[in-house]
XYZ file of C-alpha atoms in Angstrom:
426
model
C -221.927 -30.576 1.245
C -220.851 -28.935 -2.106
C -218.707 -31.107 -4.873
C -215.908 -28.813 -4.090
C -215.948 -30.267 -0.174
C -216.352 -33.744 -1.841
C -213.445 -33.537 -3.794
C -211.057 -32.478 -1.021
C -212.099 -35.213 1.565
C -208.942 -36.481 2.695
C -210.634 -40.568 3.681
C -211.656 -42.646 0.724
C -215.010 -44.304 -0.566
C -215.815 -47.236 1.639
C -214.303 -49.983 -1.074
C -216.665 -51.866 -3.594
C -217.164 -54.926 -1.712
C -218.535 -52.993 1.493
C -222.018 -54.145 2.629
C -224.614 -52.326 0.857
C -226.076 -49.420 2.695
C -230.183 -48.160 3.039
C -231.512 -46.898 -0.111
C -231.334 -43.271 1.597
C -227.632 -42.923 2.586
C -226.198 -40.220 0.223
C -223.458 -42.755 -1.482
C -220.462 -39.704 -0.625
C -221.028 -40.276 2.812
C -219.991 -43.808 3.215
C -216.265 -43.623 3.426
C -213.464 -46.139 4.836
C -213.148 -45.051 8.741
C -212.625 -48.705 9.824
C -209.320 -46.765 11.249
C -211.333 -44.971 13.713
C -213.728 -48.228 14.732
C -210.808 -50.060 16.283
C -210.427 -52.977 13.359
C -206.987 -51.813 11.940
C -203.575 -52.246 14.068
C -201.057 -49.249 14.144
C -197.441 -49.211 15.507
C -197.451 -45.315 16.628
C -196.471 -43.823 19.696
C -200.735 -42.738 19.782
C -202.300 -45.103 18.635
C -205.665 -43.249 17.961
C -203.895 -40.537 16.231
C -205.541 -41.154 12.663
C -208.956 -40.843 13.857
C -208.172 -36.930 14.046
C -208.661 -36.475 10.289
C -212.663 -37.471 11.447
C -212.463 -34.077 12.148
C -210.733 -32.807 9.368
C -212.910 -29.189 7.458
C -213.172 -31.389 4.528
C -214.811 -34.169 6.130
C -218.811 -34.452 6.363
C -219.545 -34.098 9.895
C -222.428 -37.110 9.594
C -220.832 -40.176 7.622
C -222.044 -43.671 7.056
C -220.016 -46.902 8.296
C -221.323 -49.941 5.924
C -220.259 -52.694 7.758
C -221.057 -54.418 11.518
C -220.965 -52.574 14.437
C -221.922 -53.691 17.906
C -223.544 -57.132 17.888
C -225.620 -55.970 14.783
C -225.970 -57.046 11.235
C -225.605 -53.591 9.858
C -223.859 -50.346 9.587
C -224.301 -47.150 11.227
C -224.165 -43.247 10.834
C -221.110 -42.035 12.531
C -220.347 -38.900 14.400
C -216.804 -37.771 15.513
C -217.131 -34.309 16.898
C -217.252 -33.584 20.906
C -220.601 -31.363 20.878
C -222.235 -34.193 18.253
C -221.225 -37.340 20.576
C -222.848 -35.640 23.316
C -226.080 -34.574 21.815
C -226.617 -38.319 20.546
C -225.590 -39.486 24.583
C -227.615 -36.610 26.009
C -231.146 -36.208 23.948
C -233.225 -39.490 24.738
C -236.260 -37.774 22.439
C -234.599 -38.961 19.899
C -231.796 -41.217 20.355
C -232.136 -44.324 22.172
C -230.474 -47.697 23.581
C -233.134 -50.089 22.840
C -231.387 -53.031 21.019
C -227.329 -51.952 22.309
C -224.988 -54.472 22.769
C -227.923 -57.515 21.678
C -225.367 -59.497 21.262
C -228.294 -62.484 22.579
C -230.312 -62.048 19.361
C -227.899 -64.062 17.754
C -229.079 -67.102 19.423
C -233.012 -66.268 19.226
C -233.045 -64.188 22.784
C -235.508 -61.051 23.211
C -234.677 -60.229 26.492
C -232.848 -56.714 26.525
C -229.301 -56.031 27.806
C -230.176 -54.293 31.451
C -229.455 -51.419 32.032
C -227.756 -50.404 29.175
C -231.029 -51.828 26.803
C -233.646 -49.719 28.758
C -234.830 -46.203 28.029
C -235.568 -43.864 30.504
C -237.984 -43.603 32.843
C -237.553 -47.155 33.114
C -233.599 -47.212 33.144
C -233.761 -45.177 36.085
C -235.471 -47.654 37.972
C -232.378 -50.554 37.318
C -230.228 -48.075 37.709
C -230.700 -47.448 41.256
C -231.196 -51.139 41.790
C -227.621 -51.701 40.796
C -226.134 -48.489 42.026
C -225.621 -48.870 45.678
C -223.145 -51.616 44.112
C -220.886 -49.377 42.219
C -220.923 -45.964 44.456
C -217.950 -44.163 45.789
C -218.485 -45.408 49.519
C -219.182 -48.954 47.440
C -215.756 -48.771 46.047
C -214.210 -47.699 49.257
C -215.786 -51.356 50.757
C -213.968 -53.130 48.064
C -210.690 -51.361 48.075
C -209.062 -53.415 50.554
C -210.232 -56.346 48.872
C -208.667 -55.012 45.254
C -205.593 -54.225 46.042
C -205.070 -57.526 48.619
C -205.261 -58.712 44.426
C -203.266 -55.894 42.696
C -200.561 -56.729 46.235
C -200.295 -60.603 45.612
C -199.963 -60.525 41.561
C -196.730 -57.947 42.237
C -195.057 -59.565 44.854
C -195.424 -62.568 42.362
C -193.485 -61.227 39.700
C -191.628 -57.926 41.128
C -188.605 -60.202 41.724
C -188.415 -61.786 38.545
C -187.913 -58.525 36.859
C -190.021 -58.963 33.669
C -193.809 -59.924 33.264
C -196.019 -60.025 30.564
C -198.350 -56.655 31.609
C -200.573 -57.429 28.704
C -201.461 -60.734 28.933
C -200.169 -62.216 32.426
C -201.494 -58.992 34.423
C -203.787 -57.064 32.635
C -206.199 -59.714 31.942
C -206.007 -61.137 34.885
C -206.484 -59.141 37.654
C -209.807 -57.145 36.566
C -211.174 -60.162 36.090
C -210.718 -61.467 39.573
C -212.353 -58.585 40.884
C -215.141 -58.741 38.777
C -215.401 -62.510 39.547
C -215.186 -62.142 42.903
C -217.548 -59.129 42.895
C -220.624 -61.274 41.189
C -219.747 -64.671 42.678
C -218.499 -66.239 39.650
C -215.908 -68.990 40.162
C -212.435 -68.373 39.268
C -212.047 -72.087 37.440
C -214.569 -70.368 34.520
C -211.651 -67.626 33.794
C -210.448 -69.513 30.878
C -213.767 -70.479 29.731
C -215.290 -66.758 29.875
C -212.727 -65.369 27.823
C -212.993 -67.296 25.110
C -217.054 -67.086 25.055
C -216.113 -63.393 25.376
C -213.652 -63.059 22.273
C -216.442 -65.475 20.361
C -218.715 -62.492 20.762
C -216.630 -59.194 20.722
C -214.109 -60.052 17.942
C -214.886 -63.072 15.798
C -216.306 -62.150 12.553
C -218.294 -65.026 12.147
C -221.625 -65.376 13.175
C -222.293 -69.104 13.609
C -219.315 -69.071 16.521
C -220.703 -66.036 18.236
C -223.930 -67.413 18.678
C -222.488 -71.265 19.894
C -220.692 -68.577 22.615
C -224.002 -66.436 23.329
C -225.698 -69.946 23.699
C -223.008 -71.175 25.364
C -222.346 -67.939 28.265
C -226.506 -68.078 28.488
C -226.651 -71.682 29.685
C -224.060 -70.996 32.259
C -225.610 -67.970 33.467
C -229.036 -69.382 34.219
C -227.655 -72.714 35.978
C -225.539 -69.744 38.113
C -228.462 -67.920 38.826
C -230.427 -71.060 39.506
C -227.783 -72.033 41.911
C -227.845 -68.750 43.554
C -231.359 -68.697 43.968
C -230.851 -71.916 45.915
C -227.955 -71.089 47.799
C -227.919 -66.968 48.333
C -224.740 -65.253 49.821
C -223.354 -62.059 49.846
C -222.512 -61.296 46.049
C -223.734 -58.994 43.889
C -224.838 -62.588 41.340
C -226.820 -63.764 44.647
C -228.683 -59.797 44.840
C -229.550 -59.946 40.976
C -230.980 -63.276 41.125
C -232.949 -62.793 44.352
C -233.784 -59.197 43.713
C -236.943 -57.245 44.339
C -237.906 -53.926 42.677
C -240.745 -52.069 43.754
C -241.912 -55.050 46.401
C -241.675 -57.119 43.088
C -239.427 -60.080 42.360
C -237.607 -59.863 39.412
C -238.602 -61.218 36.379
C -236.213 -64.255 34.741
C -235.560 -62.057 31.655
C -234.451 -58.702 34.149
C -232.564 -60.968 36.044
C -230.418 -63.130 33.133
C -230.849 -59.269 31.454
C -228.684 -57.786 34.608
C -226.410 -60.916 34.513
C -225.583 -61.113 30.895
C -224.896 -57.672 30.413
C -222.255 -57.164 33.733
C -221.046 -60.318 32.516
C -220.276 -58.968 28.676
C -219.104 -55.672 30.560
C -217.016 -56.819 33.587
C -214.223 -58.984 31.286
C -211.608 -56.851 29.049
C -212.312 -53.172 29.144
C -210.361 -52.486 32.020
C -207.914 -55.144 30.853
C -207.528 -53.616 27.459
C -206.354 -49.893 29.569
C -204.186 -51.696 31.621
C -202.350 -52.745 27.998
C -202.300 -49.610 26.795
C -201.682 -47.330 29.707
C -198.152 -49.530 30.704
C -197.615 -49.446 26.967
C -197.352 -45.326 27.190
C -195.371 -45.429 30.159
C -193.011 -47.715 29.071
C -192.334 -45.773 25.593
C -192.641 -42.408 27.641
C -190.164 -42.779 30.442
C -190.328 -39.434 31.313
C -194.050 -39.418 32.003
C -193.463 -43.059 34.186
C -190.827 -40.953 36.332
C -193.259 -38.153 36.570
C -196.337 -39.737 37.859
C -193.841 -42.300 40.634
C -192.485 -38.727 42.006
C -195.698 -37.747 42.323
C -198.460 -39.844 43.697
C -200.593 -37.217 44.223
C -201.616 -36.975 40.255
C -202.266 -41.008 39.927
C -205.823 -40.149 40.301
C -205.847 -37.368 37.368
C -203.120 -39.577 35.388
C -205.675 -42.141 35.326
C -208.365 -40.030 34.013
C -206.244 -38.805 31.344
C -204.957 -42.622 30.388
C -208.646 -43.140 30.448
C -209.296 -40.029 28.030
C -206.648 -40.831 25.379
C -207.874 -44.419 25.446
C -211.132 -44.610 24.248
C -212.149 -48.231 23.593
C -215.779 -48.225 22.600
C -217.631 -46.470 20.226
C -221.190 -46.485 21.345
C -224.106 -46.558 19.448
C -227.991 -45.161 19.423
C -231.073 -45.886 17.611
C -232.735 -43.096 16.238
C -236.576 -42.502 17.357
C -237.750 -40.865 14.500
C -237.212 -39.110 11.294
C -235.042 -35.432 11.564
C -232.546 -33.398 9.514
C -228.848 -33.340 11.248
C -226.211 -31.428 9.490
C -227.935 -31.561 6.349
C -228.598 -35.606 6.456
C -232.375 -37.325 6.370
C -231.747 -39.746 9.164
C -234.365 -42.438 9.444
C -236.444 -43.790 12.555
C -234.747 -47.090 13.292
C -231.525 -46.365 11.508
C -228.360 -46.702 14.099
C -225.885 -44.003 15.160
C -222.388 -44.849 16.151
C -219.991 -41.930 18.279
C -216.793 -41.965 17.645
C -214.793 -41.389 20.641
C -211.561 -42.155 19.427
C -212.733 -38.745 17.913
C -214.209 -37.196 20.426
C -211.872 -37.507 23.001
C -209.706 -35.482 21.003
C -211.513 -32.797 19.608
C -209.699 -29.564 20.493
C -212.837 -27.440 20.836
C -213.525 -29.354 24.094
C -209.685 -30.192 25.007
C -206.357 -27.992 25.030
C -204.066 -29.574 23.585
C -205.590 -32.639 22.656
C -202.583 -34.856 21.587
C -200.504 -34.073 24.935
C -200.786 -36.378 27.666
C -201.499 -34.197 30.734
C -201.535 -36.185 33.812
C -202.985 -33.257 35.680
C -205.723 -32.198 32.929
C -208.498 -30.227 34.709
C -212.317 -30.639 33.600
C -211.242 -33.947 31.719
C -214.764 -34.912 30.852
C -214.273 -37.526 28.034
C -216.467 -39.796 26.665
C -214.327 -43.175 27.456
C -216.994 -44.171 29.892
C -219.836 -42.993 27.602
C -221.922 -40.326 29.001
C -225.508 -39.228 29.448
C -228.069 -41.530 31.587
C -225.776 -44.244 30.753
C -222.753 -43.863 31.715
C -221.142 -46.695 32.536
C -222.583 -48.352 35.755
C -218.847 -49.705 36.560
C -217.185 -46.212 36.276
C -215.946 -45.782 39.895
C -214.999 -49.553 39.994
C -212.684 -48.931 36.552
C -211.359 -45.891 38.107
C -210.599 -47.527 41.267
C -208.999 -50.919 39.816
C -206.518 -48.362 37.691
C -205.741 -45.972 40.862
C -204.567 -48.558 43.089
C -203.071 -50.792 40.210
C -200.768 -47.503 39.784
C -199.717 -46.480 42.877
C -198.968 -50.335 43.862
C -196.945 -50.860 41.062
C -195.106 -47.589 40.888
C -194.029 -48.009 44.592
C -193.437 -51.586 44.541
C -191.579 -51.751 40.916
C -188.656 -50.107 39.623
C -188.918 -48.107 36.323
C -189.858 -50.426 33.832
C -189.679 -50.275 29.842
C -190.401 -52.187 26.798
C -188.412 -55.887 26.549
C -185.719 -55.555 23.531
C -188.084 -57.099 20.471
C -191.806 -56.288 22.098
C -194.263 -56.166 19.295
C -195.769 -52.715 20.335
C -198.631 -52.825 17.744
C -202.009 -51.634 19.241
C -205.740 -52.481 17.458
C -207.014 -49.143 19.034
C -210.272 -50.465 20.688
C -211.074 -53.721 23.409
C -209.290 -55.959 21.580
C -206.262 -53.797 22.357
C -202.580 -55.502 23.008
C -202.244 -59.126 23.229
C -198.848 -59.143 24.584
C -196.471 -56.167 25.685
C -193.510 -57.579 28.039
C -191.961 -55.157 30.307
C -188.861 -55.331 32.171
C -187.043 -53.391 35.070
C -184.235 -54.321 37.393
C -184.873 -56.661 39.761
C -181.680 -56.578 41.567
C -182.896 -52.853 42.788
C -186.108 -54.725 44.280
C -186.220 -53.721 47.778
């Protein structure tokens, strides 16, 4: 990187009171992207827009993010280009997931976060212990079941002709299927979601580990009581499970537990937010996909692709040279897929919504060995979601005043009324 590339980089010097970074991070390569980690709020039509100018000539193609990321008490090398993000998902020689999402290490807990915490070979082997939960023909089981939900939280509201999407729908219903799903009951919906925005989104660290300690407790008296009193759900499998004529262990099982449990709550509710957001300011694209039902399935991968939530992170193996940077063995890696996702050397046309975009693989669901184990059930919440709503509710837009701000990551949209005409209910 030459002085003359220095002095044209178009995103500032991470400010002076930044955390201070490992003695071997070149100091021009920690810059201000907290735009492009999801912890600044825009009012634009996209969103995730500024996080193109990761990918700006000008801009180091390996940067360093100073503060927090992920559960851990340190910052990360970043990546933002699509054939980077997938090298770092894809090569397990030397990037790996030991330590992701340890969220429980706040509160003195070794056990790892299952299966996302496990290198392969081994992740293969709780991977296809949770898998026959989460397949196609698993999905096709619970359909019925998901949109009896999606069905009954409509016909509640379709008549009253507004609704809260954000947080009176979109938080809600993913997380009755995910409750229902593991056997959780519905009266701890209030409880989980504040344990869960403890952990994901408040700064301080005393609070998110009184909620690790907190979620914990619960979980083990669950999978206590499930031990006791087995039954059909997918809690009841995890705590009476057997691998390899084996039971499992108390630290795979609250491992499996936690980590569905940190997983199932607000990533799905976070799209919902954001996909009725676009439709509502693009009334054009609404109109599109209700004429034609057939795309709902491609719409939602392309709401998925111009969403991207997380940015997931690695820990490097061992010492190599990337793009001209000495990364260290046990330093952390962070991809940007709010960059990714819209890196024109893997997408046409990046910054248009295409609801029937061919070859749409984006990195919203991760990628590699660990792709997300709830993939097929995010994809199937969203598909029916759509086509219930869109044939059950008249066009909708934004109610006059909305706050249409958007924190571009899980924490996402608060509130975003919606209204529509209820007199042409039928």
């Amino acid at each position: 990187m030459t002085e003359t590339t220095l002095s044209r980089c178009p995103i500032a010097h991470a400010p002076a009171d930044a955390p201070p970074v490992p003695a071997h991070v070149p100091p021009e390569r920690v810059l201000d992207t907290r735009f492009a980690q999801g912890q600044i709020a825009f009012d634009l039509p996209d969103p995730y827009l500024p996080s193109d100018v990761m990918r700006d000539p000008d801009v180091p193609r390996i940067l360093y993010y100073p503060w927090p990321t992920s559960g851990r008490q340190h910052g990360a090398w970043t990546v933002s280009h699509y054939e980077d993000i997938r090298r770092v998902y894809e090569d397990n020689d030397i990037f790996s997931t030991e330590g992701a999402a340890q969220f429980q290490a706040l509160a003195g807990e070794t056990f790892p976060s299952i299966p996302l915490g496990i290198d392969p070979p081994d992740h293969g082997r709780y991977r296809k212990f949770l898998n026959p939960w989460f397949t196609p023909v698993a999905m096709n089981d619970m359909e019925p079941k998901i949109r009896a939900i999606v069905t009954e939280m409509i016909d509640a509201v379709v008549k009253d002709g507004e609704v809260d999407i954000a947080y009176d729908f979109g938080r809600i219903y993913p997380v009755r299927v995910f409750l229902n799903l593991m056997g959780f009951p519905f009266s701890m919906f209030d409880q989980f979601l504040e344990w869960e925005y403890a952990i994901l989104h408040n700064p301080d660290i005393g609070a998110k580990a009184e909620a690790v300690k907190g979620i914990l407790a619960y979980l083990r008296g669950f999978i206590a009581e499930k031990q006791a009193n087995p039954d059909e759900t997918l809690g009841s499998y995890i705590a009476n499970g057997q691998m390899d004529g084996q039971p499992l262990t108390p630290d795979e099982t609250i491992g499996m537990t936690w980590f569905l449990w940190l997983g199932g709550l607000d990533t799905v509710a976070s799209t919902i937010s954001q996909m009725f957001r676009r439709m509502a300011l693009d009334t054009e694209l609404q109109a599109r996909i209700r004429a034609n039902p057939e795309i709902i399935n491609s719409a939602v991968e392309e709401f998925l692709r111009v969403q991207p939530l997380v940015n997931s992170g690695r820990r490097i193996k061992k010492d190599f040279t990337w793009h001209g940077v000495e990364l260290k063995e046990g330093d952390w890696i962070a991809c940007i897929n709010s960059s990714g996702n819209f890196d024109e050397k893997q997408f046409a046309c990046p910054r248009d919504f295409d609801p029937e975009r061919k070859n749409n693989r984006h990195f919203t669901l991760i990628g590699g060995v660990h792709i997300c184990l709830g993939a097929h059930l995010a994809r199937r919440e969203l598909r029916v979601l759509l086509a219930e709503w869109l044939s059950r509710v008249p066009p909708f837009r934004l109610k006059p005043g909305a706050d249409t701000t958007v924190i571009p990551g899980l924490l996402s949209i608060r509130n975003l009324p919606i209204v529509w005409d209820a007199k042409a209910v039928s």
